PDB file of C-alpha atoms in Angstrom:
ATOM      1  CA  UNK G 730     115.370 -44.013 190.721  1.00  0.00           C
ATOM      2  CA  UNK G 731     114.404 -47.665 190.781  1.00  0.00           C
ATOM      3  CA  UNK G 732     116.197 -48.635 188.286  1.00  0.00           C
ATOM      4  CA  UNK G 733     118.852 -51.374 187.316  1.00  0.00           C
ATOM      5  CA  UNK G 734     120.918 -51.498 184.185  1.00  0.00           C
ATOM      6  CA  UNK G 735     122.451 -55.448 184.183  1.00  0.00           C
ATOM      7  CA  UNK G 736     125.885 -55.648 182.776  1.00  0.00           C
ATOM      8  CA  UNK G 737     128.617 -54.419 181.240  1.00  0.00           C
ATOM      9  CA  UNK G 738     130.197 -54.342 184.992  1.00  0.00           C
ATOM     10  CA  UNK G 739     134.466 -53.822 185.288  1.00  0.00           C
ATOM     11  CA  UNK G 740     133.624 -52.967 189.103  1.00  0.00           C
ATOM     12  CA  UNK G 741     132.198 -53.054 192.253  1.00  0.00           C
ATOM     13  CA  UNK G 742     132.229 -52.587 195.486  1.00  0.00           C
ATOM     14  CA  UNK G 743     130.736 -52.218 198.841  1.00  0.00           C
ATOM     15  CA  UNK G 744     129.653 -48.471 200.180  1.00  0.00           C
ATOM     16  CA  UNK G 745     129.825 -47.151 203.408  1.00  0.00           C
ATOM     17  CA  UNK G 746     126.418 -45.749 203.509  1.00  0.00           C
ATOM     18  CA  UNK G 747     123.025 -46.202 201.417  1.00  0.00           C
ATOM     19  CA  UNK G 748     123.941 -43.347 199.439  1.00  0.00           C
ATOM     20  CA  UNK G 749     123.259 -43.618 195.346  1.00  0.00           C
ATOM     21  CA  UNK G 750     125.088 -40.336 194.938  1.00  0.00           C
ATOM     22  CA  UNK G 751     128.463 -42.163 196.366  1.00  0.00           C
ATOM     23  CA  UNK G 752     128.067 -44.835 193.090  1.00  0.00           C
ATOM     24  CA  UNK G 753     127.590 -41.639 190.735  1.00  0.00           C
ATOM     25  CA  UNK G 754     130.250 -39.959 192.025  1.00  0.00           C
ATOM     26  CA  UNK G 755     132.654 -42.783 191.754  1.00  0.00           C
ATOM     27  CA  UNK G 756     131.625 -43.134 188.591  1.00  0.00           C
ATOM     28  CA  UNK G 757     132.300 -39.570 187.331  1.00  0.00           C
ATOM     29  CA  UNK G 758     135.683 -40.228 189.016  1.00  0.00           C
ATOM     30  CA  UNK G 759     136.790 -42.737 186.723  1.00  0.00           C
ATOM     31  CA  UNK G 760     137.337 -42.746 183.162  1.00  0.00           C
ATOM     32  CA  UNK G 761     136.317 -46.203 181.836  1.00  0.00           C
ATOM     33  CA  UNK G 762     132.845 -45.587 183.613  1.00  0.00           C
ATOM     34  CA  UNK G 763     130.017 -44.759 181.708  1.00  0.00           C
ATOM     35  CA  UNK G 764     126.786 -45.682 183.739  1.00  0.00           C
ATOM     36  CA  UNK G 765     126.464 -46.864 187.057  1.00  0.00           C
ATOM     37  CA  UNK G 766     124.006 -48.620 189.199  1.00  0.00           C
ATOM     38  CA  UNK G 767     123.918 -48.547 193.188  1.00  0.00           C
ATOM     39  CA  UNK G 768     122.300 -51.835 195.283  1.00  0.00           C
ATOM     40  CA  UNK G 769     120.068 -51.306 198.208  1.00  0.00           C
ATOM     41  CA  UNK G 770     121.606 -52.843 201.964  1.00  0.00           C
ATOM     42  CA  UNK G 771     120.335 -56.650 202.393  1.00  0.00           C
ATOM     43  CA  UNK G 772     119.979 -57.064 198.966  1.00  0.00           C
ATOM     44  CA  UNK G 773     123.633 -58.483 197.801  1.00  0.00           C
ATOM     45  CA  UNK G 774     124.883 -58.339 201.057  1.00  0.00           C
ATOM     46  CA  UNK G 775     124.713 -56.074 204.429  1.00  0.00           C
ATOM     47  CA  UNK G 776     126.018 -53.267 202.863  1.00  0.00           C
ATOM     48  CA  UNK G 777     124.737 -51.071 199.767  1.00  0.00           C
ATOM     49  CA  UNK G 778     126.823 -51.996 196.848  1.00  0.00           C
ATOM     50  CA  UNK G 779     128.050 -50.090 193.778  1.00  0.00           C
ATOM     51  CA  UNK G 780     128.377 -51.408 190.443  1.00  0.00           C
ATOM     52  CA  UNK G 781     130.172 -49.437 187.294  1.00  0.00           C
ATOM     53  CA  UNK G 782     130.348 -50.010 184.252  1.00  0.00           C
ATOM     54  CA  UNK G 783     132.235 -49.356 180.899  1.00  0.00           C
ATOM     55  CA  UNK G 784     129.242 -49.442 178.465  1.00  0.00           C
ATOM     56  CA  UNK G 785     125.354 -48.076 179.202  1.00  0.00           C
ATOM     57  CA  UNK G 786     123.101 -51.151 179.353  1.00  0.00           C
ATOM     58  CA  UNK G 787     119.813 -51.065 178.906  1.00  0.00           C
ATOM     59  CA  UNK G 788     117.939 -50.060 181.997  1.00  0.00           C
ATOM     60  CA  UNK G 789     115.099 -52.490 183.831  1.00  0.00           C
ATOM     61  CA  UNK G 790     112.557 -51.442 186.671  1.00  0.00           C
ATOM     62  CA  UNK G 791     114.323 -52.672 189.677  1.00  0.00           C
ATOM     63  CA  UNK G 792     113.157 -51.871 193.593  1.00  0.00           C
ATOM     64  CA  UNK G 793     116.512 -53.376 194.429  1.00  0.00           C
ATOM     65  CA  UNK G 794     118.374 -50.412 192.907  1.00  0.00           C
ATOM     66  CA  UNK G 795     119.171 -46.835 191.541  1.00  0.00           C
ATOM     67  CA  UNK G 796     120.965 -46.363 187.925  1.00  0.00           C
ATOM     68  CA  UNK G 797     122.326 -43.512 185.967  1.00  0.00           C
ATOM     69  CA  UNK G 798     124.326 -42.356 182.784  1.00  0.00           C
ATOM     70  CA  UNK G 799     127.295 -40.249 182.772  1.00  0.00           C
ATOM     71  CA  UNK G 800     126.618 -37.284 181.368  1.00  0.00           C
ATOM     72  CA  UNK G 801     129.762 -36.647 179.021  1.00  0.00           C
ATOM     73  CA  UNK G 802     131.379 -33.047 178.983  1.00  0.00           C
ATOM     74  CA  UNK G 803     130.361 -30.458 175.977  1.00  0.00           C
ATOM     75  CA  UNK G 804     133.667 -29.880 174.575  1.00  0.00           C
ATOM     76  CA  UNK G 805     134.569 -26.257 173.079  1.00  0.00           C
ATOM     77  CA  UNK G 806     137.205 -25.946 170.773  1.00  0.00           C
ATOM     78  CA  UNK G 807     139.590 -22.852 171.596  1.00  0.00           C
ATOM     79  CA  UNK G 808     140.680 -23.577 168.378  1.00  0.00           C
ATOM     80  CA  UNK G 809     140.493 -25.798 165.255  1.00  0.00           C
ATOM     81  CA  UNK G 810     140.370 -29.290 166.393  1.00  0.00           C
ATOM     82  CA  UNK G 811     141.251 -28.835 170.201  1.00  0.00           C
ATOM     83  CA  UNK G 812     138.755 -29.156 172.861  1.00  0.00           C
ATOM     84  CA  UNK G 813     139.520 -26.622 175.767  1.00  0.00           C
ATOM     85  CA  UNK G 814     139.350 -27.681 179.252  1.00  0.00           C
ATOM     86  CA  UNK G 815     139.296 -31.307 178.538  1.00  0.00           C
ATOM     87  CA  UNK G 816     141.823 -34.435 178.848  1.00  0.00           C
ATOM     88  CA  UNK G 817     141.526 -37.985 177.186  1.00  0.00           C
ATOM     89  CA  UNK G 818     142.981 -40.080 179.747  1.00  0.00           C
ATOM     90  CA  UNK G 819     144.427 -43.370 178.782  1.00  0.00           C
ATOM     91  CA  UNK G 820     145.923 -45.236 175.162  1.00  0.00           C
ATOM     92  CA  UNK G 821     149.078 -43.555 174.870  1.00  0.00           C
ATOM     93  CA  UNK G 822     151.664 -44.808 172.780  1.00  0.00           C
ATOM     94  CA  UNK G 823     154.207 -41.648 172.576  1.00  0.00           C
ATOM     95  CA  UNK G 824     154.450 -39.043 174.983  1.00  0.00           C
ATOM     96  CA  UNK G 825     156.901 -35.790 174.754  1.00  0.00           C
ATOM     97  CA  UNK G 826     157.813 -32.003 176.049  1.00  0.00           C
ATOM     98  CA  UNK G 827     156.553 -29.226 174.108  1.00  0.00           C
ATOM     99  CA  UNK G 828     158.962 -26.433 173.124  1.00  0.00           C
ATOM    100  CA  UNK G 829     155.757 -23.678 173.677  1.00  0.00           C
ATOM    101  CA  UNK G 830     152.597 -24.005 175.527  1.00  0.00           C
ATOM    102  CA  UNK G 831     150.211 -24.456 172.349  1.00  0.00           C
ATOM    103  CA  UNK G 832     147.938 -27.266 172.058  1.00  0.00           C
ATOM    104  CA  UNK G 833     148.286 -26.716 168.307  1.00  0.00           C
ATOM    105  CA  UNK G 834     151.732 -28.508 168.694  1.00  0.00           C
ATOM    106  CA  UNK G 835     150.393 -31.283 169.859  1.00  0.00           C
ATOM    107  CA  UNK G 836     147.661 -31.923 167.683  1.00  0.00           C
ATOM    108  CA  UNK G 837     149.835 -30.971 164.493  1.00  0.00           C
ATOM    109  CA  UNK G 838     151.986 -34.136 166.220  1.00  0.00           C
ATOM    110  CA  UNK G 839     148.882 -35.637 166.351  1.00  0.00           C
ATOM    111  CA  UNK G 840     147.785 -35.121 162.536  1.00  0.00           C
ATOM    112  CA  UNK G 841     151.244 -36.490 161.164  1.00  0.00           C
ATOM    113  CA  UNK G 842     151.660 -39.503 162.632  1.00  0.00           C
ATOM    114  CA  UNK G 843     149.548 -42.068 161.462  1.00  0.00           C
ATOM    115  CA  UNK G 844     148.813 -44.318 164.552  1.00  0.00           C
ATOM    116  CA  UNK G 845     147.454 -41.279 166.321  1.00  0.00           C
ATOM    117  CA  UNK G 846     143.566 -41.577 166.769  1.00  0.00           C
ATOM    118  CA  UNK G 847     143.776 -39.001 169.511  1.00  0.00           C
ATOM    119  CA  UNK G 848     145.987 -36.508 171.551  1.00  0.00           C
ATOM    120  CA  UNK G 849     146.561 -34.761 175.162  1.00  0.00           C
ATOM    121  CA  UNK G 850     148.028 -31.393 175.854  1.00  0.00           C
ATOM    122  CA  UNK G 851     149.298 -31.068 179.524  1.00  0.00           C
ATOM    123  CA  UNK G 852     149.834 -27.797 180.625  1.00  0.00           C
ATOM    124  CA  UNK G 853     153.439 -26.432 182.090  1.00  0.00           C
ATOM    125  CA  UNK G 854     153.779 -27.029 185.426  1.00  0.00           C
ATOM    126  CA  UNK G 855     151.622 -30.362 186.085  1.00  0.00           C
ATOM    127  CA  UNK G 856     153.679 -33.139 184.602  1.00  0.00           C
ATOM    128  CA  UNK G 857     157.086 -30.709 184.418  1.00  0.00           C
ATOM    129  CA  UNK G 858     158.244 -27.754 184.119  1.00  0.00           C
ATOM    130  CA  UNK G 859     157.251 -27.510 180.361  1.00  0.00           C
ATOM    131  CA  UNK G 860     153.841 -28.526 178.444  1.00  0.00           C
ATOM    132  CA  UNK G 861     153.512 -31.898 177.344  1.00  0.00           C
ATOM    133  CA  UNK G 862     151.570 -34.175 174.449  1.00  0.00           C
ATOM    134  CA  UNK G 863     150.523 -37.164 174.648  1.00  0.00           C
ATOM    135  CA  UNK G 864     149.658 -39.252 171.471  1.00  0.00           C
ATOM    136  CA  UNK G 865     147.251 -42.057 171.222  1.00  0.00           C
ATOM    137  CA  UNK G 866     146.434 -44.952 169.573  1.00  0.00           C
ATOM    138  CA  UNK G 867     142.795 -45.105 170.163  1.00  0.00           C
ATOM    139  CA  UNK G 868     140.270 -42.973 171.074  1.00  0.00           C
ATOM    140  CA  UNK G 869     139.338 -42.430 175.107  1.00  0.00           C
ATOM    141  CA  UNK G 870     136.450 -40.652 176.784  1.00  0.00           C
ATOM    142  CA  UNK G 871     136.627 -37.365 177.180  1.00  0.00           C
ATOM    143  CA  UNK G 872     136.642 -35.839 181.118  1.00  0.00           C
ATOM    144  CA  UNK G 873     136.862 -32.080 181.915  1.00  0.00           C
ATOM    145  CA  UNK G 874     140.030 -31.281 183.669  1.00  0.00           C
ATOM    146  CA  UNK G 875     141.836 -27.704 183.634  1.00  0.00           C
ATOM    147  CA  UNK G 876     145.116 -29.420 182.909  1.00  0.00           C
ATOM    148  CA  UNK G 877     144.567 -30.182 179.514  1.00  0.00           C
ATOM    149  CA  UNK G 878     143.171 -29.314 175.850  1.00  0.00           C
ATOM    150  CA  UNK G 879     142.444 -32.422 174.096  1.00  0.00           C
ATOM    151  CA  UNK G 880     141.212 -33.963 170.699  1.00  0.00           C
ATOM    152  CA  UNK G 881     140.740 -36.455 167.574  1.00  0.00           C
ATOM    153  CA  UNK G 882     143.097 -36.759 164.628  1.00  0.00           C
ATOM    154  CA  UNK G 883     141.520 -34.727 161.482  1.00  0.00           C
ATOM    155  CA  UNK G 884     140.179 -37.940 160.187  1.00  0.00           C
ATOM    156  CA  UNK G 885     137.485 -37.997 162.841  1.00  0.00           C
ATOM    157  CA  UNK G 886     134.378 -35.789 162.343  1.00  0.00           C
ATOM    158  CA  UNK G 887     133.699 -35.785 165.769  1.00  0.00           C
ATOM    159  CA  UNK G 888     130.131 -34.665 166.126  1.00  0.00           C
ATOM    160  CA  UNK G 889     128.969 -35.601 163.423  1.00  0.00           C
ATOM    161  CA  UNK G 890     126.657 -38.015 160.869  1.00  0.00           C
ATOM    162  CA  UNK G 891     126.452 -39.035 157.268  1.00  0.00           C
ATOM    163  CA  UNK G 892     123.343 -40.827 157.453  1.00  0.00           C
ATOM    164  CA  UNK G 893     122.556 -43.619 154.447  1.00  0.00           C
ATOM    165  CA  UNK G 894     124.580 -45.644 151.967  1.00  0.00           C
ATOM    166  CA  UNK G 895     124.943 -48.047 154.486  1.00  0.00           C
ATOM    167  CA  UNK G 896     126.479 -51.175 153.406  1.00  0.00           C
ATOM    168  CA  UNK G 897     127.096 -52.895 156.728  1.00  0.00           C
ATOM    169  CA  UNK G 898     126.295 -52.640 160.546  1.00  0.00           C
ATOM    170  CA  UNK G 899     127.616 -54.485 163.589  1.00  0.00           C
ATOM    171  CA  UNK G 900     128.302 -53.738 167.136  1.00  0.00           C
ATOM    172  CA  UNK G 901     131.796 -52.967 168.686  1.00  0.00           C
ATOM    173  CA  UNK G 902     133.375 -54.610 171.568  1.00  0.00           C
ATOM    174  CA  UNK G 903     134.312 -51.265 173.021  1.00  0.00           C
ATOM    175  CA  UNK G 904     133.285 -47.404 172.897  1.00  0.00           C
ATOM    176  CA  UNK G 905     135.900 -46.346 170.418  1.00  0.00           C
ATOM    177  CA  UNK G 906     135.616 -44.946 167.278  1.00  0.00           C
ATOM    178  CA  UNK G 907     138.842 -45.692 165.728  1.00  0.00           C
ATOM    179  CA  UNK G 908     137.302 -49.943 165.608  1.00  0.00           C
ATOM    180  CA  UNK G 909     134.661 -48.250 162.817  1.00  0.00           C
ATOM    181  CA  UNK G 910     137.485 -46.430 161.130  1.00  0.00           C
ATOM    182  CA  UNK G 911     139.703 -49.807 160.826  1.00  0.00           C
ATOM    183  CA  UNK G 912     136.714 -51.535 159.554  1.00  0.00           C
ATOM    184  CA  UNK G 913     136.787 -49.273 156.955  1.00  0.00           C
ATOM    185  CA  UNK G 914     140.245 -49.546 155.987  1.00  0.00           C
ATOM    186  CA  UNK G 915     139.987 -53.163 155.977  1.00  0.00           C
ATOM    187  CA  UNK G 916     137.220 -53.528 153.684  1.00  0.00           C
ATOM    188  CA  UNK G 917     137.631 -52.245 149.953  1.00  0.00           C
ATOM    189  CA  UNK G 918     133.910 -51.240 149.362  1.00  0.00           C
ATOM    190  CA  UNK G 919     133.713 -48.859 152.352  1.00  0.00           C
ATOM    191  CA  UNK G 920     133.988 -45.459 151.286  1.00  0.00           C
ATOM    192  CA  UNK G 921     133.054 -43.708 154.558  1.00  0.00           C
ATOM    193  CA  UNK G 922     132.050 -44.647 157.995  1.00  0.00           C
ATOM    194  CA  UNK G 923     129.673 -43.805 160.951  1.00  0.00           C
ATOM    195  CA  UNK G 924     130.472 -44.446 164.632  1.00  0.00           C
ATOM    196  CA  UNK G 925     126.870 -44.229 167.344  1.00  0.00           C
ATOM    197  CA  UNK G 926     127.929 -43.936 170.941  1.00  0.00           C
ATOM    198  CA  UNK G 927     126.403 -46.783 173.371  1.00  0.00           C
ATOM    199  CA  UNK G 928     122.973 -46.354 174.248  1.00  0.00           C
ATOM    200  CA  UNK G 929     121.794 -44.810 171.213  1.00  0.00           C
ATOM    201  CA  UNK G 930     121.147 -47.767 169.065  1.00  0.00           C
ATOM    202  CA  UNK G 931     121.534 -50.297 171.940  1.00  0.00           C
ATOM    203  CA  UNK G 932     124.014 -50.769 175.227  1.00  0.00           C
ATOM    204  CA  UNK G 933     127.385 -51.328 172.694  1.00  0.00           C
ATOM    205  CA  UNK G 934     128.856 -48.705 170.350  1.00  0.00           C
ATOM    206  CA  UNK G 935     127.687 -49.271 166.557  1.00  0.00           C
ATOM    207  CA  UNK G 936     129.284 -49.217 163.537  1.00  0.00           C
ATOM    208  CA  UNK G 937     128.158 -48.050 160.004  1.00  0.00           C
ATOM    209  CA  UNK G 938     129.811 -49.252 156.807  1.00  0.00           C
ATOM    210  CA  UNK G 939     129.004 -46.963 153.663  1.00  0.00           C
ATOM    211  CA  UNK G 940     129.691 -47.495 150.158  1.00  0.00           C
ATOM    212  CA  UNK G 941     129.257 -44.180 149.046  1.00  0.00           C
ATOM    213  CA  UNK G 942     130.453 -40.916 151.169  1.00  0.00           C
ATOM    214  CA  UNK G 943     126.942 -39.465 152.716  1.00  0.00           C
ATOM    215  CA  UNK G 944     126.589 -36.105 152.841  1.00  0.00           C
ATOM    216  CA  UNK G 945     127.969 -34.399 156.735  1.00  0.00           C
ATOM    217  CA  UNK G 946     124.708 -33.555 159.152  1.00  0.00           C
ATOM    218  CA  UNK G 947     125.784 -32.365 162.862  1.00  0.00           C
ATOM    219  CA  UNK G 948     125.114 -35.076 165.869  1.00  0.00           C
ATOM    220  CA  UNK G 949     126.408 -35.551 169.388  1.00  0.00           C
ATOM    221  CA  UNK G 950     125.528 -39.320 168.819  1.00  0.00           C
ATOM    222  CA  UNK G 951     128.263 -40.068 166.565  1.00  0.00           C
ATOM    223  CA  UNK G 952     132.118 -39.986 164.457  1.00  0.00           C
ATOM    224  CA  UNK G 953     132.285 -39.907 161.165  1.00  0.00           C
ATOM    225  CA  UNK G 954     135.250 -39.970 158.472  1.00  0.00           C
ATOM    226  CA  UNK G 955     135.775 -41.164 154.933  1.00  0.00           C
ATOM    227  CA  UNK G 956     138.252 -43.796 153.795  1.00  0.00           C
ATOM    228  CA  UNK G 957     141.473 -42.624 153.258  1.00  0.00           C
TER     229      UNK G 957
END
């Protein structure tokens, strides 16, 4: 519990009790958040004071305050490439009714358009009266919601490594795997590439450069894909 994690901060604001569980909850509340650290009363003012923020920095023993890490949600594909129960909120570039509620639709829309990173299937009935997909451009954090199946474009191996043949490593200014896959495509010796979520390797997302294509190992830490 006594715990700070300095940084990375897009908000914060005052609470209306001493309550950590208020800052946690406010963070699983909003997309962009992905840790979270509460302030004691008399400490930055009379009030307690959460703070959120949009990467996971590294935490430091702090009496002054209470951190944690949003968990993200398992995903479980009902089928091939669509994760049930979940919705990617945020990036759109294209939105569009569905003639039949199938999340396949929408991530076949997904698969042949290629500035779609990721995709959103709304069910009937909560943005119309007919299912709608939303396309987009980069990749957003996934958040359980009954509304919506969700998921990657087919060139993301979500889940997944392909450790070695590493030709170059840097940090990215923001948790998104489609950055690493540009890289990539940008530089004519990468033959494959290897996304790490924040605070596996450090507070930022990290990308791996390959010049050869690694062989596929399973991971939660990471994306994967090879140049196309």
């Amino acid at each position: 519990m006594k715990t700070d994690r300095p940084g990375s901060d897009y908000r914060s604001f005052d609470l209306p009790k001493a309550d950590p569980t208020l800052c946690r909850d406010a963070c699983m509340a909003e997309a962009p958040c992905l840790a979270f650290t509460f302030v004691n009363p008399g400490v930055q003012g009379p009030s307690a004071r959460c703070w959120l923020k949009n990467r996971v920095p590294d935490p430091v023993a702090s009496d002054c305050c209470a951190s944690g890490v949003k968990p993200q949600p398992q995903v479980s594909a009902s089928a091939a490439g669509v994760e049930a129960g979940v919705d990617r909120p945020g990036m759109d570039y294209r939105n569009f009714d569905l003639s039949a509620p199938d999340p396949g639709l929408c991530r076949d829309a997904c698969a042949m358009d290629a500035k779609c990173a990721a995709f959103a299937f709304v069910k009937a009935g909560v943005q119309g009266p007919k299912p709608r997909c939303w396309l987009k451009e980069r990749i957003p954090a996934p958040v359980k919601s009954e509304c919506c199946s969700s998921g990657v474009a087919p060139t993301f191996e979500t889940g997944t490594d392909r450790g070695g043949g590493d030709i170059k490593d840097f940090d990215l200014l923001s948790a998104d795997p489609g950055l690493c896959r540009k890289a990539c495509a940008a530089d004519a010796s990468c033959a494959a590439y290897t996304y790490v979520n924040p605070g596996v390797q450090g507070p930022s997302a990290r990308c791996w450069l390959k010049g050869e294509v690694p062989e596929p190992t399973p991971n939660e830490c990471c994306v994967s894909g090879k140049r196309h």
